[in-house]
Tab-separated table of C-alpha atoms and ligand atoms in Angstrom:
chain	number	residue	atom	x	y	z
A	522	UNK	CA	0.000	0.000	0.000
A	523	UNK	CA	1.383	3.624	-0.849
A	524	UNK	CA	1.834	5.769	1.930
A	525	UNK	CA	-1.350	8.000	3.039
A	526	UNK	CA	-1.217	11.544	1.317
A	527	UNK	CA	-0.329	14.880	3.229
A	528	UNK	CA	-3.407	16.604	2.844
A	529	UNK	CA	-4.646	20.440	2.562
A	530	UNK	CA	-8.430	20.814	3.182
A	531	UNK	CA	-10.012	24.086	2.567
A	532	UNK	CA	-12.311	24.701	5.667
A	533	UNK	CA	-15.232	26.869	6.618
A	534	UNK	CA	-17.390	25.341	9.930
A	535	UNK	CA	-20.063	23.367	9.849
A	536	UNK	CA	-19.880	20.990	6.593
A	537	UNK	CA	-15.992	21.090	6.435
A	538	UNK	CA	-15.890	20.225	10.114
A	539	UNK	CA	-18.147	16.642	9.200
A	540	UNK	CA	-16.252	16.089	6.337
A	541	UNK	CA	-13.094	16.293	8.343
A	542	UNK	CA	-14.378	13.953	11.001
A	543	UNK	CA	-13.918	11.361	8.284
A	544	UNK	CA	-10.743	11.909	6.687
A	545	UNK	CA	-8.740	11.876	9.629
A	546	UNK	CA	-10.354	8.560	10.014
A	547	UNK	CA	-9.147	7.649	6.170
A	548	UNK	CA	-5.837	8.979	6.992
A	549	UNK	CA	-3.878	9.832	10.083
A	550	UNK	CA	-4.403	12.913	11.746
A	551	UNK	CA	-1.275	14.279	11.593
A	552	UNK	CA	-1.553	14.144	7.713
A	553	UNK	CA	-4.268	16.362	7.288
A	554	UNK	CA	-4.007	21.029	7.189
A	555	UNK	CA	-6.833	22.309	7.647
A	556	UNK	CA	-6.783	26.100	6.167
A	557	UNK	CA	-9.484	27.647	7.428
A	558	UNK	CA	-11.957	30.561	6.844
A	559	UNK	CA	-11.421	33.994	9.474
A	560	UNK	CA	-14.179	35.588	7.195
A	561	UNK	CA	-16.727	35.336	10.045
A	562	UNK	CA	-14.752	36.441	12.743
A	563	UNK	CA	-15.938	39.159	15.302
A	564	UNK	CA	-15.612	40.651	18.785
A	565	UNK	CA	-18.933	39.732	20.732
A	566	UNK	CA	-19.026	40.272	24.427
A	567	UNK	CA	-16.181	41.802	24.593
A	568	UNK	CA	-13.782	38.805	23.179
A	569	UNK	CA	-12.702	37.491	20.143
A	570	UNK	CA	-14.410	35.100	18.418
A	571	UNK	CA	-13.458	32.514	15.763
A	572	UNK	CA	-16.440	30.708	14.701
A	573	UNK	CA	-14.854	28.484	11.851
A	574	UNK	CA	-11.694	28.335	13.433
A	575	UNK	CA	-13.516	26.619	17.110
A	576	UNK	CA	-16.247	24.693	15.031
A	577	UNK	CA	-13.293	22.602	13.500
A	578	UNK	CA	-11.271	22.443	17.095
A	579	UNK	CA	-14.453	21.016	18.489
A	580	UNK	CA	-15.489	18.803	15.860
A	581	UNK	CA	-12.301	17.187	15.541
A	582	UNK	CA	-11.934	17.047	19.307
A	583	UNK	CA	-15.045	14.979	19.087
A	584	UNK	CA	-16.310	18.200	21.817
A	585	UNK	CA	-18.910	20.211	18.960
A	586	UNK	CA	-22.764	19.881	20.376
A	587	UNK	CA	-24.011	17.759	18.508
A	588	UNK	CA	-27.830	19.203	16.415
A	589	UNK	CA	-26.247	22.709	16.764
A	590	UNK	CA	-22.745	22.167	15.233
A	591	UNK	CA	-21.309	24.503	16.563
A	592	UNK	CA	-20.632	25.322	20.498
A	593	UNK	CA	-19.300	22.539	22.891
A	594	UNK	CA	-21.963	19.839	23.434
A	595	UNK	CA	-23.360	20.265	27.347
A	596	UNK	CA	-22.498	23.965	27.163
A	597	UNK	CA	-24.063	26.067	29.252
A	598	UNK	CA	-25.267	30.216	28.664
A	599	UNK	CA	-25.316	31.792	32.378
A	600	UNK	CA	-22.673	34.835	31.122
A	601	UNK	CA	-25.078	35.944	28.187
A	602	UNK	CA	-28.001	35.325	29.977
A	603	UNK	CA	-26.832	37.440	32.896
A	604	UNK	CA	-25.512	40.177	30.034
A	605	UNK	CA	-28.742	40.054	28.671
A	606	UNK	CA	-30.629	40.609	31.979
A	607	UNK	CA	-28.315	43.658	31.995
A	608	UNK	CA	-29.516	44.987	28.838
A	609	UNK	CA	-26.679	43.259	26.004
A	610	UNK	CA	-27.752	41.766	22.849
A	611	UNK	CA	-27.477	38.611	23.270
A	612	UNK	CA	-28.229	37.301	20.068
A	613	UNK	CA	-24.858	35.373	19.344
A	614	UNK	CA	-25.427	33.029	21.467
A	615	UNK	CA	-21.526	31.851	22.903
A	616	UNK	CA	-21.712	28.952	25.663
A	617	UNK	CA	-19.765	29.592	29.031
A	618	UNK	CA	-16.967	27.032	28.212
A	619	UNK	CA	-17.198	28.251	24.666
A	620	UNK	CA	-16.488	31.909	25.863
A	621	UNK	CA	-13.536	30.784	27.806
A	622	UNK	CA	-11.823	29.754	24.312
A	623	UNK	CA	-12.009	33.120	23.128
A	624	UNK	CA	-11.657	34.845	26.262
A	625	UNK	CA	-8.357	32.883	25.994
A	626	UNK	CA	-7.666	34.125	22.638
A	627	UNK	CA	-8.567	37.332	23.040
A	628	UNK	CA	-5.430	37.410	25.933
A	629	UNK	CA	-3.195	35.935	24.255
A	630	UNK	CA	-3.803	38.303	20.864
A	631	UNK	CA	-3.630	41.794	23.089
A	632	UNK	CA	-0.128	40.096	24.967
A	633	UNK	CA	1.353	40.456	21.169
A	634	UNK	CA	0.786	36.434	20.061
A	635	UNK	CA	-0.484	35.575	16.455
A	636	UNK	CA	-3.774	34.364	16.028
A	637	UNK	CA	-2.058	31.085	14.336
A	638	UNK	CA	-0.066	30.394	17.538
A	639	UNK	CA	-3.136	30.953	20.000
A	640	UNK	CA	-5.012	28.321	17.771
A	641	UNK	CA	-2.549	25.968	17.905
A	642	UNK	CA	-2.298	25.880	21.574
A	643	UNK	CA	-6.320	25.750	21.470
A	644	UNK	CA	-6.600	22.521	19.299
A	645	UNK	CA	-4.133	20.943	21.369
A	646	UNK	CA	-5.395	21.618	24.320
A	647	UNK	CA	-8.089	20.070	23.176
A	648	UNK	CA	-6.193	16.671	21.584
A	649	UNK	CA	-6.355	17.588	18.190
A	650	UNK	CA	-3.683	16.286	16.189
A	651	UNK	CA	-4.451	17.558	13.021
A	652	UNK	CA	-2.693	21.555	12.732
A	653	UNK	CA	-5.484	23.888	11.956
A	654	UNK	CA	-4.566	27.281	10.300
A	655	UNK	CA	-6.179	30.422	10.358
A	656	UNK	CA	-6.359	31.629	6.287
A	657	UNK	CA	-4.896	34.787	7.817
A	658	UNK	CA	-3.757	36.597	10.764
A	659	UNK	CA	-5.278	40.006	9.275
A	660	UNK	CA	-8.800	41.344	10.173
A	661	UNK	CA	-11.126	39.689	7.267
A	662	UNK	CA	-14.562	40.533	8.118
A	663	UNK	CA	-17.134	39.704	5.470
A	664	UNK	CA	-19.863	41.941	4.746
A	665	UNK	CA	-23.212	40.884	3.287
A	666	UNK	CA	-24.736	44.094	0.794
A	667	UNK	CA	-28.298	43.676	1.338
A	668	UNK	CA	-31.399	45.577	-0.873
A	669	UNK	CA	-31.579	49.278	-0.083
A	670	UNK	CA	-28.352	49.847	0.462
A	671	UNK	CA	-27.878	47.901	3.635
A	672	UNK	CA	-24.666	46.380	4.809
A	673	UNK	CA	-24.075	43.867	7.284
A	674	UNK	CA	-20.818	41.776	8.805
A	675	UNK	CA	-21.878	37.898	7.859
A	676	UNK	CA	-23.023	37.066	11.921
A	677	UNK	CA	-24.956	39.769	12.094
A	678	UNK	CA	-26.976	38.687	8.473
A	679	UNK	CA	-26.915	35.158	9.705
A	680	UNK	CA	-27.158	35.179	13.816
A	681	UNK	CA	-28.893	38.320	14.076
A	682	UNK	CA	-31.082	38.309	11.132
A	683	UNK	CA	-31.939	35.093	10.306
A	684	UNK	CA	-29.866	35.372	6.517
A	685	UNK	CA	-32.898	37.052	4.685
A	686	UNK	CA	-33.243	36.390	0.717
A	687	UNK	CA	-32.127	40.312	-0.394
A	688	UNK	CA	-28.638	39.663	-1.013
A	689	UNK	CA	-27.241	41.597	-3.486
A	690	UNK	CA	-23.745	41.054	-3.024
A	691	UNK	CA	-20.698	39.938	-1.219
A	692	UNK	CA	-17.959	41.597	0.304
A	693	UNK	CA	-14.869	40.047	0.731
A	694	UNK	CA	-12.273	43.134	0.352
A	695	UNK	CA	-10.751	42.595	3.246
A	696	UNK	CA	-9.844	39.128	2.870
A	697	UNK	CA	-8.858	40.683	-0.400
A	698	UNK	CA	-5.786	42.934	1.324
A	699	UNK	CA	-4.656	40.641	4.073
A	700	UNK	CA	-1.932	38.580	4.215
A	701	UNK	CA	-2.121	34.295	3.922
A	702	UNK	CA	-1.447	33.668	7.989
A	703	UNK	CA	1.751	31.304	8.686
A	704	UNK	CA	2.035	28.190	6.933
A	705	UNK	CA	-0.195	28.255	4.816
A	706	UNK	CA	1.432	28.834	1.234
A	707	UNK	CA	3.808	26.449	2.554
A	708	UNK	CA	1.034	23.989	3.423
A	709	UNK	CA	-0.392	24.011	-0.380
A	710	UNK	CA	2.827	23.731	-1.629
A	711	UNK	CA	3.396	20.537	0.283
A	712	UNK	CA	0.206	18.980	-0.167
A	713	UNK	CA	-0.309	15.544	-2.298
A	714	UNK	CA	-4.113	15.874	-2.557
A	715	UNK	CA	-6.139	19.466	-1.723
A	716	UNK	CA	-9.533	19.209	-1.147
A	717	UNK	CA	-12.215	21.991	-1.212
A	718	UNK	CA	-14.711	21.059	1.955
A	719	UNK	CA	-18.341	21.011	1.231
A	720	UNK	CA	-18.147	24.175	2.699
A	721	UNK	CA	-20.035	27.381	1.779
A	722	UNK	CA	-18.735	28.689	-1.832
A	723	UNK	CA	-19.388	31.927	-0.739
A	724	UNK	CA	-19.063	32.906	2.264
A	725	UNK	CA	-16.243	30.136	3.818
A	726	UNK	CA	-14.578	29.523	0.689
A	727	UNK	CA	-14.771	32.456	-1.005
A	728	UNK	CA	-12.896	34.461	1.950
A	729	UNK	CA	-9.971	31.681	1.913
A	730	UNK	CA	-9.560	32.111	-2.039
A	731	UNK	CA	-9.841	36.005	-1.834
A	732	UNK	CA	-6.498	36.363	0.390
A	733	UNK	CA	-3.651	37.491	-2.254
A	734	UNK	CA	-1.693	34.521	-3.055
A	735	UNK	CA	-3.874	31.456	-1.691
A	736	UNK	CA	-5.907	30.789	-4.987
A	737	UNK	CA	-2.350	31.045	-7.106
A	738	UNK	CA	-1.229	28.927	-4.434
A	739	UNK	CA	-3.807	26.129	-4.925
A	740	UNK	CA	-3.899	26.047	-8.581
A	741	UNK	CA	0.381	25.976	-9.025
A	742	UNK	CA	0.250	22.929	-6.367
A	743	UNK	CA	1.405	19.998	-7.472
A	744	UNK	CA	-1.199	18.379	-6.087
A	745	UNK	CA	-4.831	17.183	-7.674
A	746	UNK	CA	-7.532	19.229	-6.084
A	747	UNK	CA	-11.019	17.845	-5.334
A	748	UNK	CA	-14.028	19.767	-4.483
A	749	UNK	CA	-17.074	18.506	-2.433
A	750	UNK	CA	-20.072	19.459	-3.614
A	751	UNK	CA	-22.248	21.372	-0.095
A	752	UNK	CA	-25.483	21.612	-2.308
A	753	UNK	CA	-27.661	18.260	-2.471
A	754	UNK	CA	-30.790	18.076	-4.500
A	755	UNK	CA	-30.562	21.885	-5.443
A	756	UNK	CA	-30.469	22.854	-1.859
A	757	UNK	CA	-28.045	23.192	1.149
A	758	UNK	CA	-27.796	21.119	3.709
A	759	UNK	CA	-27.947	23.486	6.066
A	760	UNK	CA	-27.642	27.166	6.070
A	761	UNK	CA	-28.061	30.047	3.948
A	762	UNK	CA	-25.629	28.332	1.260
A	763	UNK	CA	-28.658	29.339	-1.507
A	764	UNK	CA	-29.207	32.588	-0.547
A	765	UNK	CA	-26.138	33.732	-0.898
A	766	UNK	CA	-25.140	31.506	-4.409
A	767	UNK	CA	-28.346	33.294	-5.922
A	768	UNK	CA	-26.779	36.613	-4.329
A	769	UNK	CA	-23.814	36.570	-6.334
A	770	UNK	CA	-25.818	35.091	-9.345
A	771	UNK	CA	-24.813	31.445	-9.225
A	772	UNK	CA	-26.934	28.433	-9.732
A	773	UNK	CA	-28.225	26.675	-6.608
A	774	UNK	CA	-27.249	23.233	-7.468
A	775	UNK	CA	-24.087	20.442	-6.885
A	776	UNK	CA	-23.521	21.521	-10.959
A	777	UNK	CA	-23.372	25.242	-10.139
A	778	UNK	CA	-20.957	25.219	-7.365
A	779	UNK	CA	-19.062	23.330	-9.673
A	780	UNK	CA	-19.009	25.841	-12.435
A	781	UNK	CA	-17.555	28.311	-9.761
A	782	UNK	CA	-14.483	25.876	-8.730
A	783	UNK	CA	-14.105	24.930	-12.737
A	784	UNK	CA	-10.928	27.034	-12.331
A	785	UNK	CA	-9.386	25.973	-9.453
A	786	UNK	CA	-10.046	21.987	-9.120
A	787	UNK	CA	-9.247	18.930	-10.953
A	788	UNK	CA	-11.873	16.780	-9.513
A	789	UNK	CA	-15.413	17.005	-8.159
A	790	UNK	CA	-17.919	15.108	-6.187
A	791	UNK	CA	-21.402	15.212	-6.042
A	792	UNK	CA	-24.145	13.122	-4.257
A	793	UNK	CA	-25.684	10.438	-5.629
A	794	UNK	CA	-29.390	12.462	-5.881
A	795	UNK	CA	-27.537	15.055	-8.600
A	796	UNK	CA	-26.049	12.067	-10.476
A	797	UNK	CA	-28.207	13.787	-13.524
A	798	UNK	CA	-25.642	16.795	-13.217
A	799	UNK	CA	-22.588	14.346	-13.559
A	800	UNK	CA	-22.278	15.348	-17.175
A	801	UNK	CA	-22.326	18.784	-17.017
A	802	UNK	CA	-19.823	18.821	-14.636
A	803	UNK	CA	-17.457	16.706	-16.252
A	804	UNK	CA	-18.208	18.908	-19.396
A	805	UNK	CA	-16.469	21.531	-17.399
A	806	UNK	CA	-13.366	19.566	-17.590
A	807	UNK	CA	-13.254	18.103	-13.814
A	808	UNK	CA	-12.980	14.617	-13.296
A	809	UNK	CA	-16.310	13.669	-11.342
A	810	UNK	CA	-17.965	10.749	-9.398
A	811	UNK	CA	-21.329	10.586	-7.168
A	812	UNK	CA	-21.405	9.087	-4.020
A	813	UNK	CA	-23.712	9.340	-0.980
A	814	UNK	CA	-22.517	12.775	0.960
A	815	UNK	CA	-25.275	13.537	3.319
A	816	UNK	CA	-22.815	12.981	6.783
A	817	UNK	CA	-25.263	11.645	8.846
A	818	UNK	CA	-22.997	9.994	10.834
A	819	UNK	CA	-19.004	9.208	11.194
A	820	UNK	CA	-19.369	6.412	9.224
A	821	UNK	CA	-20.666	8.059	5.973
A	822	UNK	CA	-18.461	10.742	6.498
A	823	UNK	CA	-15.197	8.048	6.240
A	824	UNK	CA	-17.042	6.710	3.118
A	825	UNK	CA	-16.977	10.122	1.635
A	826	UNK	CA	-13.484	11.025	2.615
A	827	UNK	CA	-11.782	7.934	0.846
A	828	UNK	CA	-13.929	8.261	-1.949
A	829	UNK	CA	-12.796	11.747	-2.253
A	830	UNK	CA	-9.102	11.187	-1.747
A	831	UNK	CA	-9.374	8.051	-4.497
A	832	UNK	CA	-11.204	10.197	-6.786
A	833	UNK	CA	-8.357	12.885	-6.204
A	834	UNK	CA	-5.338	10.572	-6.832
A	835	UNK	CA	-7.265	8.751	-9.522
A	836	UNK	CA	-7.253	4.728	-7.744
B	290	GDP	P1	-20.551	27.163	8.381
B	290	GDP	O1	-19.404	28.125	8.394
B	290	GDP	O2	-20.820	26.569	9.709
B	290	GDP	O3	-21.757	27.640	7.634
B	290	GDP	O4	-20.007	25.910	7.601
B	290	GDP	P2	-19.500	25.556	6.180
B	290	GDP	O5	-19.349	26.726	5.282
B	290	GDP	O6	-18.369	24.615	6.313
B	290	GDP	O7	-20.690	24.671	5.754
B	290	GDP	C1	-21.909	25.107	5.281
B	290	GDP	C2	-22.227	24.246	4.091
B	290	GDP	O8	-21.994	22.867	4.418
B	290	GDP	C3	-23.665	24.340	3.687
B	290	GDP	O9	-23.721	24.809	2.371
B	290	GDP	C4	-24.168	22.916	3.788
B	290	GDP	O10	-25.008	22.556	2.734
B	290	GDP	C5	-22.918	22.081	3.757
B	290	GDP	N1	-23.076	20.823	4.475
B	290	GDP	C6	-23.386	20.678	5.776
B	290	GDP	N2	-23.516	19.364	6.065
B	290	GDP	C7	-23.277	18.681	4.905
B	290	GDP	C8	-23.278	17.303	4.549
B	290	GDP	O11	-23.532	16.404	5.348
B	290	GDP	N3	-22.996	16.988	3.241
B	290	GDP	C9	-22.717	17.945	2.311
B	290	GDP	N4	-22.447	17.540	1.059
B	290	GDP	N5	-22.721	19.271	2.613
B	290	GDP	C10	-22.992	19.616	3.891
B	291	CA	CA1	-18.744	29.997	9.063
């Protein structure tokens, strides 16, 4: 058997976190960079927080609550709830153990430390043995553009206000001016397989491709890259994956995700329920396969992952 692959996954939270679950069951751990999106990061309460960045910690550290997907399973809320009997917004709703990570992080950025650094220290303190990169070190706030003129940072369009339908557009300037944070260039450089998470396009990928260099990066590799389709059946799995596709005028559909990575990846995968779509993505010129990709559980999730990697390094 050949060696298992160094591999480079392009992260946002939720759906890259599940697909991750199973490829560092496919693979070791310790073969697997995850480069993930800073797009949605924000002070709240005070502290910094990292929602992509701890939504892959704590998935990986087999510590994510489990419907939500995000927060530390048996969390509890008594800080916001007492800030909100004080009169806060508490609307982003961070868990007491959950605050302490960026509470933490929040520290250790104002003592001078990197955000790369502090989130290294968090994932192993929490076990991890796959390394986990920040895309950057540089403030990368996205910003939804929203019908009459109105302009929102991405938590506040999706935590405070439920990710209505207006989207006009996306801004990812800053992502656009910052710098890739440490490791990662060198990461894509090294990889044998990258793989685009089934991830928002949008909104977690998008951010990670905008930072100067990181798209260059990924297409000069070396390495095959494979993209995971996040839309199933013409819809996302979960979150506002289709508001935001129609918001930049893409197609809501496994086939129109695909036309935005034609550029960038080699191969593609797409469930099994848009196996009519097969053709018009290969027509784009990526090597493509179906397979089931609803993670449901761990299991599926390890079916996906080597099915992925095989489709990736062509076995
Ligand atoms: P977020 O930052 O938490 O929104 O997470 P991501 O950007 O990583 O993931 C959001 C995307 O993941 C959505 O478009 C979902 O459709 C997709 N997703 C979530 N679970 C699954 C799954 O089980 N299978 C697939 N194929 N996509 C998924
Ligand atoms: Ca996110």
């Amino acid at each position: 058997m050949s060696p298992a692959p160094e591999v480079v996954a392009l992260a946002g939270g939720v759906g890259a976190a599940r697909f991750l679950r199973g490829l560092v069951r496919a693979i070791p751990p310790r073969n697997v960079t995850a480069i993930v999106n800073t797009g949605d990061d924000r002070e709240f309460y005070g502290v910094h927080v990292s929602p992509d960045l701890d939504i892959v910690t704590y998935t990986l550290a087999g510590a994510i609550h489990p419907e939500r997907g995000y927060g530390l399973a048996g969390d509890t809320t008594h800080v916001i709830d007492a800030l909100g009997a004080l009169g806060h917004e508490t609307w982003f709703r961070l868990g007491d153990r959950d605050l302490a990570t960026s509470l933490h992080r929040t520290q250790a950025l104002r003592a001078g430390r990197g955000l790369a650094e502090i989130c290294d220290e968090v994932r192993r303190a929490y076990g991890v043995e796959t390394r986990i990169l920040p895309m950057s070190e540089d403030p990368c706030p996205t910003f939804v553009n929203l019908s009459g003129g109105r302009r929102v940072h991405f938590e506040e369009y999706l935590a405070r206000d439920g990710a209505p339908d207006d989207v006009e557009s996306v801004d990812l300037s800053d992502a656009g001016s910052a710098r890739p944070g440490p490791g990662v260039l060198e990461a894509i450089a090294r990889a044998d397989v990258i793989v685009v998470c089934p991830s928002n396009p949008v909104v977690s990928i998008g951010p990670i491709l905008a930072v100067p260099g990181v798209r260059d990066a990924v297409i000069d590799a070396a390495a095959p890259v494979v993209g995971v389709s996040p839309i199933i059946g013409g819809a996302p799995v979960k979150g506002p994956a289709d508001r935001l596709l129609r918001g930049i005028g893409a197609e809501v559909s496994a086939r129109g995700v695909a036309r935005l990575y034609a550029g960038l990846c080699d191969a593609y995968v797409l469930d099994e329920r848009d196996r009519d779509q097969l053709d018009d993505v290969v027509a784009l010129g990526l090597r493509a396969r179906t397979t089931e990709t609803l993670m449901r559980d761990a299991d599926v999730a390890l079916a996906l992952a080597r099915r992925t990697l095989e489709l990736a390094l062509d076995r």
